[in-house]
Coordinates of C-alpha atoms in Angstrom, one line a residue:
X152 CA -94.7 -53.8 -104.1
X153 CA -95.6 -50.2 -104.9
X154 CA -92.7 -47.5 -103.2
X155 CA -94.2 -44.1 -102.8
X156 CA -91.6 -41.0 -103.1
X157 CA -92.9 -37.6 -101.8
X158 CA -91.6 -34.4 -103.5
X159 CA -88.1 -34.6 -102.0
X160 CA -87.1 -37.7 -103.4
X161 CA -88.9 -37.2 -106.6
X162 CA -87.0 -34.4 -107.4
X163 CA -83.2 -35.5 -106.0
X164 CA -83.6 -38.6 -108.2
X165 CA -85.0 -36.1 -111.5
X166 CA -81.6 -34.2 -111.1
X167 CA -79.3 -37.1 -111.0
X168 CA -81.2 -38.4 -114.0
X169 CA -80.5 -35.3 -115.7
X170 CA -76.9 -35.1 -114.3
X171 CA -76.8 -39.0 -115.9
X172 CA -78.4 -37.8 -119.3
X173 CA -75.3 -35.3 -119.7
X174 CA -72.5 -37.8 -119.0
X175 CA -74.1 -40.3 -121.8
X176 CA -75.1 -37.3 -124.3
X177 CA -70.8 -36.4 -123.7
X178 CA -69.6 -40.2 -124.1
X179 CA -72.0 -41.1 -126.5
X180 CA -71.5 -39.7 -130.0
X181 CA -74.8 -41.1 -131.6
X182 CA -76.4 -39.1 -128.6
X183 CA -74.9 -36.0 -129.6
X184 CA -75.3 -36.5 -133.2
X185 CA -79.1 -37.1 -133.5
X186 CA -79.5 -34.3 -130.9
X187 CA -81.0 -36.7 -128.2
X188 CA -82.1 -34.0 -125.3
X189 CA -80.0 -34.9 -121.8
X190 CA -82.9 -35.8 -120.0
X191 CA -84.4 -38.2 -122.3
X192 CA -81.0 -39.6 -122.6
X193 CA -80.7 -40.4 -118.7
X194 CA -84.3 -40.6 -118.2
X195 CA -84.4 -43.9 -120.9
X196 CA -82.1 -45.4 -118.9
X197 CA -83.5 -44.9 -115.5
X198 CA -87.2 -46.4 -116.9
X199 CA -85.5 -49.9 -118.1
X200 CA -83.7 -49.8 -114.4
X201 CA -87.4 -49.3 -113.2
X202 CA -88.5 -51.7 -115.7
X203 CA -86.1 -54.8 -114.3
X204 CA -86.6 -54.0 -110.8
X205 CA -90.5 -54.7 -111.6
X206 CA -89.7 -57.3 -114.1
X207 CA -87.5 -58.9 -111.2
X208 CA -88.8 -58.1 -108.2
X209 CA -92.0 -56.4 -108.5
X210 CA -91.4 -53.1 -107.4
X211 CA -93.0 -50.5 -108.9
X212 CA -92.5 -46.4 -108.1
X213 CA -95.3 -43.4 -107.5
X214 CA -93.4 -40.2 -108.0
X215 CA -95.0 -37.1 -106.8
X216 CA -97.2 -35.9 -109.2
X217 CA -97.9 -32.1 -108.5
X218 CA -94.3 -31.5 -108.8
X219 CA -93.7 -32.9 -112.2
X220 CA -97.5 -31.6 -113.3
X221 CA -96.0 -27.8 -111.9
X222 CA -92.8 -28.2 -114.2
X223 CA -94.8 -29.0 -116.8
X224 CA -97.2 -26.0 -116.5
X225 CA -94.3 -23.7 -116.5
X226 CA -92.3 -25.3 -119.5
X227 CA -95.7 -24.5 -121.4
X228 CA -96.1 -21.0 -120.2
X229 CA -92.2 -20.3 -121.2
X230 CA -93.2 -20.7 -124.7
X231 CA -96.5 -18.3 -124.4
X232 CA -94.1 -16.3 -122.4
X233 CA -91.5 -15.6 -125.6
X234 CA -94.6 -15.9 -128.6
X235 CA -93.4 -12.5 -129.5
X236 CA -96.2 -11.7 -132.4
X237 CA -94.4 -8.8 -133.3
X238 CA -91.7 -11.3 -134.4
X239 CA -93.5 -11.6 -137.4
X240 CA -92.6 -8.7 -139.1
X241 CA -88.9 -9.8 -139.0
X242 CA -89.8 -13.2 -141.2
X243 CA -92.4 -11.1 -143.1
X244 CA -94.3 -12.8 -145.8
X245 CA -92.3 -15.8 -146.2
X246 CA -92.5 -16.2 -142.0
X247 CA -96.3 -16.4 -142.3
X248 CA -96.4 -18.8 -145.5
X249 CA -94.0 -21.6 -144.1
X250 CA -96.1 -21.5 -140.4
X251 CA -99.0 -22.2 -142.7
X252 CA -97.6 -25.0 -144.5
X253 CA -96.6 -26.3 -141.7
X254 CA -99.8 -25.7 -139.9
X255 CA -101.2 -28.0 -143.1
X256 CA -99.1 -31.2 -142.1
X257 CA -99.9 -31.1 -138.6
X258 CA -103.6 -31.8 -139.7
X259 CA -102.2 -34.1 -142.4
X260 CA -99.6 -36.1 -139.7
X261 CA -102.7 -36.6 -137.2
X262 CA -105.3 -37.6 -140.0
X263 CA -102.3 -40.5 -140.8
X264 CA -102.0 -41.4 -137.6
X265 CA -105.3 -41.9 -136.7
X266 CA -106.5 -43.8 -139.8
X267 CA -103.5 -46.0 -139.2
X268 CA -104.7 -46.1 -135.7
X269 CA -107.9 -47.3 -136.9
X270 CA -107.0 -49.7 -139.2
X271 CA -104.5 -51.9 -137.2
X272 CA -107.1 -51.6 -134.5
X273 CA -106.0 -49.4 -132.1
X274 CA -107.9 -47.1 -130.2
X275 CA -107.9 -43.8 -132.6
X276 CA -106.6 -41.5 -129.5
X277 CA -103.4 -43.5 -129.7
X278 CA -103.5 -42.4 -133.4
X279 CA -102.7 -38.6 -131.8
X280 CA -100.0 -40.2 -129.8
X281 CA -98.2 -41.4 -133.2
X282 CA -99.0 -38.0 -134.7
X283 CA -98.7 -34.6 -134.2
X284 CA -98.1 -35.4 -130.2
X285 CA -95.2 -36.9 -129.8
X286 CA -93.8 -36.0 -133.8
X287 CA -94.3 -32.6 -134.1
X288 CA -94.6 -32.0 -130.5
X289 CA -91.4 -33.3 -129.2
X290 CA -90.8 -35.1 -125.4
X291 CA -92.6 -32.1 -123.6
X292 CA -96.0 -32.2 -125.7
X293 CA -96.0 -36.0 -125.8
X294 CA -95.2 -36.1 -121.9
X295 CA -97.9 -33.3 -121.4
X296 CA -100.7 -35.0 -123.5
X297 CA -100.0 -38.4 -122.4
X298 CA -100.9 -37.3 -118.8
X299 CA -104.1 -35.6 -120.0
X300 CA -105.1 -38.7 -122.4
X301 CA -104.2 -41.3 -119.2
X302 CA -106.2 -39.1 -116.8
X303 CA -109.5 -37.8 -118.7
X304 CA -109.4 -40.3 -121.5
X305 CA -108.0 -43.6 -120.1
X306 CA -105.8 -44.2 -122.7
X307 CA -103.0 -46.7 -121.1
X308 CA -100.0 -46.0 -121.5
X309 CA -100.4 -43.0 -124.2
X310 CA -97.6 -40.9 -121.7
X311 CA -95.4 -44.3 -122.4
X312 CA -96.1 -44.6 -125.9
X313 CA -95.3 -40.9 -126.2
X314 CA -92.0 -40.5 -124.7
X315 CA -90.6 -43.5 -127.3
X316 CA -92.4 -41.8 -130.3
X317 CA -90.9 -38.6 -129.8
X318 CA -87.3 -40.1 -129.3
X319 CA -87.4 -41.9 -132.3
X320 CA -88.7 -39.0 -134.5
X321 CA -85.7 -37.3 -133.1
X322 CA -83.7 -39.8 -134.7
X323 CA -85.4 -39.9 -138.0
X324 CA -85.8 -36.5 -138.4
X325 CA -82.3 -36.5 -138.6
X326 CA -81.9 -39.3 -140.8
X327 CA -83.8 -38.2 -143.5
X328 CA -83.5 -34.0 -143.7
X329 CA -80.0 -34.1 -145.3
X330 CA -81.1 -36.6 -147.9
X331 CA -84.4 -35.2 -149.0
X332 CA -82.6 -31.8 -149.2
X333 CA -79.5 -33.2 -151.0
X334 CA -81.8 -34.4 -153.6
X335 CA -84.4 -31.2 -154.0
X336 CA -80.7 -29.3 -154.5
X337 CA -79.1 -31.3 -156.6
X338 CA -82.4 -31.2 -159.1
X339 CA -82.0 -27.3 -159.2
X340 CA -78.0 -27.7 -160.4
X341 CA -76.5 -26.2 -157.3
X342 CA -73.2 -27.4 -156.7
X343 CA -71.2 -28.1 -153.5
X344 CA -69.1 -25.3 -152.3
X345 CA -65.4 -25.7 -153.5
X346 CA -62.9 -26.1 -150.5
X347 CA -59.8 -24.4 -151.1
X348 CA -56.7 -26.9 -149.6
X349 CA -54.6 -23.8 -148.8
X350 CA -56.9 -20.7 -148.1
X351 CA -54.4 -17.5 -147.7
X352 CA -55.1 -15.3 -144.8
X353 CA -57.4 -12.8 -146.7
X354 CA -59.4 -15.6 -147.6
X355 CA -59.9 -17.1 -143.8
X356 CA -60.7 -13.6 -142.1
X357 CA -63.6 -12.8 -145.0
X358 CA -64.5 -16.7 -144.3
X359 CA -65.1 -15.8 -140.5
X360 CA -66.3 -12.3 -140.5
X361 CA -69.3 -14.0 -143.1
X362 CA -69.8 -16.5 -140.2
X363 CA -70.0 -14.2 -137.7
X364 CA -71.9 -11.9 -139.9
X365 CA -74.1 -14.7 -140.5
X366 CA -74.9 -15.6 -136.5
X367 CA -75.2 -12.3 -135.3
X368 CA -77.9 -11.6 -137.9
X369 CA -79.8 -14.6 -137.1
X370 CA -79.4 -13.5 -133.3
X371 CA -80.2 -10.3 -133.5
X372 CA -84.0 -11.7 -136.0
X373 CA -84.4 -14.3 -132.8
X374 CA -83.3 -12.4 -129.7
X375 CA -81.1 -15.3 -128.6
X376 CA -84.2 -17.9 -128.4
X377 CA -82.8 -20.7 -127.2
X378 CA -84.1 -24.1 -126.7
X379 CA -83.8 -26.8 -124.0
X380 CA -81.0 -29.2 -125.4
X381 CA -78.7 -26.7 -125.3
X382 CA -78.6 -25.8 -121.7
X383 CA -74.8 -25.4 -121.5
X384 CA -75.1 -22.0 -123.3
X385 CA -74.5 -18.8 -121.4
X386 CA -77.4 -16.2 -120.8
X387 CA -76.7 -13.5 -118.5
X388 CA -79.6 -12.4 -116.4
X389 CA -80.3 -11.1 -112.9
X390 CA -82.1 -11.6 -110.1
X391 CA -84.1 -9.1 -109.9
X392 CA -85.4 -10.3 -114.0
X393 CA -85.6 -13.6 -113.0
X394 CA -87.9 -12.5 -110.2
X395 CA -89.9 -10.5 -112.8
X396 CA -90.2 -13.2 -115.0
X397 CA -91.6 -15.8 -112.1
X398 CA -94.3 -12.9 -111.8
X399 CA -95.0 -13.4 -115.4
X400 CA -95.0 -17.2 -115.0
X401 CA -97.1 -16.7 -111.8
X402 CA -99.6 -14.7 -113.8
X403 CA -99.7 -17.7 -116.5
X404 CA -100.3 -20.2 -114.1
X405 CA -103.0 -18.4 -112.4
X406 CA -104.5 -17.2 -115.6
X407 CA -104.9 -21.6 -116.5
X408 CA -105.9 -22.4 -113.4
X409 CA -109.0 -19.8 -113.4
X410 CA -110.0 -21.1 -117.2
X411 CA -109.0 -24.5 -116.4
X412 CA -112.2 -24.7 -113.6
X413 CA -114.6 -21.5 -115.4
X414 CA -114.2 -24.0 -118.4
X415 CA -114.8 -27.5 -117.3
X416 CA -118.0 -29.2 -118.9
X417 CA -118.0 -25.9 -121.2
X418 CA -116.9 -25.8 -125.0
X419 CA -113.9 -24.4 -124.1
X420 CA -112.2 -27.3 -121.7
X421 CA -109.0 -27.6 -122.4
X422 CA -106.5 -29.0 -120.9
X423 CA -104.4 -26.9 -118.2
X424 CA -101.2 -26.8 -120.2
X425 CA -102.7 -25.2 -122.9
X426 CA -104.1 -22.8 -120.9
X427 CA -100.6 -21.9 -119.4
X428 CA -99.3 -21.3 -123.1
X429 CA -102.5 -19.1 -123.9
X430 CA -102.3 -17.3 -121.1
X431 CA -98.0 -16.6 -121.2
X432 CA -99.1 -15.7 -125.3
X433 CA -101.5 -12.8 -123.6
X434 CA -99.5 -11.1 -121.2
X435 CA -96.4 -11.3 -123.6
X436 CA -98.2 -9.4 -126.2
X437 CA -100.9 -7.5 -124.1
X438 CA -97.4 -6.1 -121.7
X439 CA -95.0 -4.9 -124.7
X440 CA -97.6 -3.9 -127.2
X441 CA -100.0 -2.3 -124.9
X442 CA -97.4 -1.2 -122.0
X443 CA -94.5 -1.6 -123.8
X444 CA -93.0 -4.0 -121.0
X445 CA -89.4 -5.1 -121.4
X446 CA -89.5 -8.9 -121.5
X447 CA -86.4 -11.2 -119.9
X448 CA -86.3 -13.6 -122.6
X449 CA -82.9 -14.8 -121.6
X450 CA -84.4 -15.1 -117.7
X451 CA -88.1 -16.9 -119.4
X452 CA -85.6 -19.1 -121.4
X453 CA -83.6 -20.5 -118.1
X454 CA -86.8 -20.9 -116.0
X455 CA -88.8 -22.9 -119.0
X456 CA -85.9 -25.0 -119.9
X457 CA -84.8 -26.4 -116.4
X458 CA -88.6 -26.8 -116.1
X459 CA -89.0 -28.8 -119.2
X460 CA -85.8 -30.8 -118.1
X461 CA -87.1 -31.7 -114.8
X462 CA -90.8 -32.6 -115.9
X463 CA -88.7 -34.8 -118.9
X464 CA -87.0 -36.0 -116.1
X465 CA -90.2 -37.2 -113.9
X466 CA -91.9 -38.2 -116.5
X467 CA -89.6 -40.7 -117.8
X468 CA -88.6 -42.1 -113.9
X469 CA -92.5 -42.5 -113.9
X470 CA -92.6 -44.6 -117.3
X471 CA -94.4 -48.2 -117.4
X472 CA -92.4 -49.6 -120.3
X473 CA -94.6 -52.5 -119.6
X474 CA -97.4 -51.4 -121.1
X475 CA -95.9 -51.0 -124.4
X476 CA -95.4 -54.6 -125.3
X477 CA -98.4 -55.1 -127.2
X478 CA -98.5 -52.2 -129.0
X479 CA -94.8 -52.6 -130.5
X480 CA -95.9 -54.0 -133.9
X481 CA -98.8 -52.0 -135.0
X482 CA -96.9 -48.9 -133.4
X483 CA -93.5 -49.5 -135.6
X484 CA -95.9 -49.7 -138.7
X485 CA -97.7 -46.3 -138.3
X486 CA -94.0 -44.4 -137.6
X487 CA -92.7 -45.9 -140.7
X488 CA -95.5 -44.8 -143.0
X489 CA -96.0 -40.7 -141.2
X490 CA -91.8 -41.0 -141.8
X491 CA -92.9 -41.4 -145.8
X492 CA -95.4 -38.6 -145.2
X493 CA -93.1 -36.5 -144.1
X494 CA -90.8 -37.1 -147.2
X495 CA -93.3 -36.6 -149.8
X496 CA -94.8 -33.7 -148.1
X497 CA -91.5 -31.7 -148.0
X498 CA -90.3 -33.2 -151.5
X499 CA -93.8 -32.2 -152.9
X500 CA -95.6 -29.2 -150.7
X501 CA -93.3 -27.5 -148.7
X502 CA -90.2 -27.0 -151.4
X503 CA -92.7 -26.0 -153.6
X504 CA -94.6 -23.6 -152.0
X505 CA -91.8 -22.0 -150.6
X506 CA -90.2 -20.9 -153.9
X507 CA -88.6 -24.1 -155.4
X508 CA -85.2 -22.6 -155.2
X509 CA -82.0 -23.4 -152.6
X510 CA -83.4 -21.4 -149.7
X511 CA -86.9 -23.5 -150.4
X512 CA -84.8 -26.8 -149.7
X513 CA -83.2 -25.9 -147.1
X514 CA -86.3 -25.2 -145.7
X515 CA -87.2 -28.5 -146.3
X516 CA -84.5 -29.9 -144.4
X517 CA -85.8 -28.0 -141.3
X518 CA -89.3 -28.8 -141.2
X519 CA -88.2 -32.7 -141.4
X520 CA -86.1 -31.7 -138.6
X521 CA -89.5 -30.4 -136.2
X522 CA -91.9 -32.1 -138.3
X523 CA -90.3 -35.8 -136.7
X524 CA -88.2 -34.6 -133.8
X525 CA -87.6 -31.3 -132.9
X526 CA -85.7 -27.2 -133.6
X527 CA -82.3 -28.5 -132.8
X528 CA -82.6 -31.2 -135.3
X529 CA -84.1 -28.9 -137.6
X530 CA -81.3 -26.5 -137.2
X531 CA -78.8 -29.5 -137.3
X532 CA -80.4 -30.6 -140.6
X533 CA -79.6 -27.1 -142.1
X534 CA -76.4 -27.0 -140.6
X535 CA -75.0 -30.5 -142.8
X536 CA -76.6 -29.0 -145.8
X537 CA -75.7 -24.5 -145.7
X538 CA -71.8 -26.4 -144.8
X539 CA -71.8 -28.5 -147.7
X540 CA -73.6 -26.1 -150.4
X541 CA -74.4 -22.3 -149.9
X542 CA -75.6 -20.4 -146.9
X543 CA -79.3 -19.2 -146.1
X544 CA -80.1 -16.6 -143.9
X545 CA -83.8 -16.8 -144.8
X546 CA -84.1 -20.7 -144.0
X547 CA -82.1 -20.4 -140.3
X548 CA -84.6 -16.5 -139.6
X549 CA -87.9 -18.5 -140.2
X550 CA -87.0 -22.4 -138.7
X551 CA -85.9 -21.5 -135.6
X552 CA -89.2 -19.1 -134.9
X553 CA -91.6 -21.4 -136.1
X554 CA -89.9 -24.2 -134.4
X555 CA -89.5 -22.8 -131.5
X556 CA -93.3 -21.4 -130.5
X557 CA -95.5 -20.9 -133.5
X558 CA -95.5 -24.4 -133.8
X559 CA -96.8 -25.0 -130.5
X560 CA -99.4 -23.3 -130.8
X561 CA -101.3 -24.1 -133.6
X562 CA -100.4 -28.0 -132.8
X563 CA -102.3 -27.3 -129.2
X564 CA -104.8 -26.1 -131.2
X565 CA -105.1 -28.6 -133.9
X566 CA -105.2 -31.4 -131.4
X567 CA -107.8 -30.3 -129.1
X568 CA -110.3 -30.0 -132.2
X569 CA -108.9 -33.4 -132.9
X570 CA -109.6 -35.1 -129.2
X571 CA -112.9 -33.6 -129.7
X572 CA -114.2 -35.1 -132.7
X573 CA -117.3 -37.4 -132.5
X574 CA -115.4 -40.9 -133.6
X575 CA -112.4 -40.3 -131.4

């Protein structure tokens, strides 16, 4: 028995999936710990409630899909939206070496996947879906691909498949970050930081204006970027900028819906989310290089994170767990070899290109962070080692703006060259 929602429903139950994803991410310390994002947290748990009511009873659920597509479109123009390029000149050199490495493994984690793919004889597309999708990509990539794979490449189940990939490169990327820098550092001779039992007063106050030295720098390099999990932090904006901003957004969305139909049947079809983050990337940087526009980050952050939330949110409610029953075993093979790439390419390519030195592995830490799961892991992964060891300014100025955006961009573009190779 199929139940149809219209938009109403679809987005009263999104919002108490969310409001459920923040009571289990507070009672639930592995939740916290690994980062898990609120809405994949309730949204998990509302798809196996979906699953047993069809397992059981044979209901299944239509949510409305222009409402969750619209989120979607607007989480993607957010990030165009805050691709400052001008940004660059605060990471400098460095800044542009680490998005390239990077850059490198997002062809590497998609060629893995999709020979793996092959060989257990899945259909390569699904190979994308275990790669740079859902690893590198995170819950909002792998939800916005999985759409566009189900819809113009009938790949069943690839938003399902997606959602479950991403969450467990979450974990991982926080399982292995701390280990894989532990050892890089302990190879170059640098010692834990001693901790003094009985610090005198002097010794506290220099420890806490270095600390808030320390933020406020990194602030300052990334304008308060903020990303989704975190949306308990304070930003103060207005009306008036958040009315500017849905003009921006407005302009984004219009921008990918003209390309989205001058392009179809063209070489340059692409799919309407990427669009939206092209088109956010051009009127950032055409408006405050060319008119030098004041941008409301704080007010683009809000709007792009409660969309991202509330597509996470759909997208999940809508999951056919179903459909992932026979693709368990070969699935749980390819994730456990890319997690091995990802440790040998950090261990091996990214410490060593980055300098071999402390800052290099703490770098290292990071990209396992985004490379499997996503910035606040990455950030987490620094965290556990600059506490334990020394801090690093340089690692936490270029993770968080790579993380954040750069990344995003090049893996759009790196996957639609991908979708359209000849043997995919």
């Amino acid at each position: 028995m199929e139940v149809t929602l219209n938009g109403y429903y679809t987005l009263i139950l999104a919002t108490l999936v969310l409001l459920l994803g923040r009571f289990l991410v507070k009672k639930v310390k592995f939740l916290e710990d690994f980062n898990i994002p609120e809405p994949v947290a309730g949204g998990l748990v509302a798809a196996v409630i979906v699953y047993a009511l069809n397992i059981i009873w044979g209901y299944s659920f239509i949510f409305q899909q222009e409402l969750q597509t619209a989120c979607m479109l607007m989480f993607f123009a957010s990030i165009g939206l805050s691709a400052d390029f001008g940004r660059l000149k605060a990471g400098g050199t460095p800044l542009l070496i680490f998005t390239a490495v990077v850059s490198l493994f997002i062809v590497v984690q998609d060629i893995v996947g999709v020979s793996m793919a092959t060989l257990l004889g899945l259909d390569p597309l699904l190979g994308l879906v275990t790669g740079s999708i859902a690893l590198t990509g995170g819950h909002g990539t792998a939800g916005a691909w999985g759409l566009t794979l189900e819809e113009q490449y009938g790949v069943v189940g690839a938003t399902t498949l997606g959602i479950a990939v991403a969450t467990y490169g979450l974990v991982a990327g926080g399982v292995i970050g701390g280990p894989v820098a532990r050892r890089l550092i302990n190879k170059l001779g640098v010692e834990p930081e001693p901790v003094n039992p009985n610090p005198s007063e002097t010794e506290k106050l220099a420890s806490k204006q270095s600390l808030y030295s320390t933020k406020h720098n990194e602030e300052d390099a990334y304008r308060n970027k903020e990303i989704f999990e975190k949306p308990d932090n304070i930003r103060l904006i207005t009306a008036s900028s958040t009315i500017e901003s849905l003009a921006l957004f407005a302009a984004a969305l219009a921008f990918a819906d003209f390309m989205t139909v001058i392009g179809k049947d063209t070489w340059f079809d692409l799919p309407t989310f990427v669009w939206a983050l092209a088109g956010g990337v051009i009127i950032r940087n055409v408006l405050t290089t060319v008119f030098d526009f004041h941008m409301f980050d704080r007010a683009i952050d809000v709007i792009g994170n409660a969309s991202l939330s509330l597509f996470l949110a759909m997208a999940l409610l809508s999951l056919k767990l179903w459909q992932l029953t026979d693709l368990a075993g070969p699935v749980l093979i390819i994730l456990m070899v890319q997690t091995l790439v990802m440790v040998l390419y950090v261990y091996f390519v990214t410490f060593r290109i980055m300098g071999k030195d402390y800052d290099s592995a703490v770098l290292s830490a990071g990209h396992c962070g985004f490379g499997m799961g996503a910035t606040p892991t990455a950030i987490a992964n620094m965290q556990a080692v600059t506490d334990r060891y020394l801090a690093s300014p340089k690692a936490f100025l270029i993770v968080p703006m790579v993380g954040a955006f750069f990344v995003d961009i090049v893996n759009a573009t790196v996957l639609q060259i991908f979708v359209n190779l000849p043997f995919m």
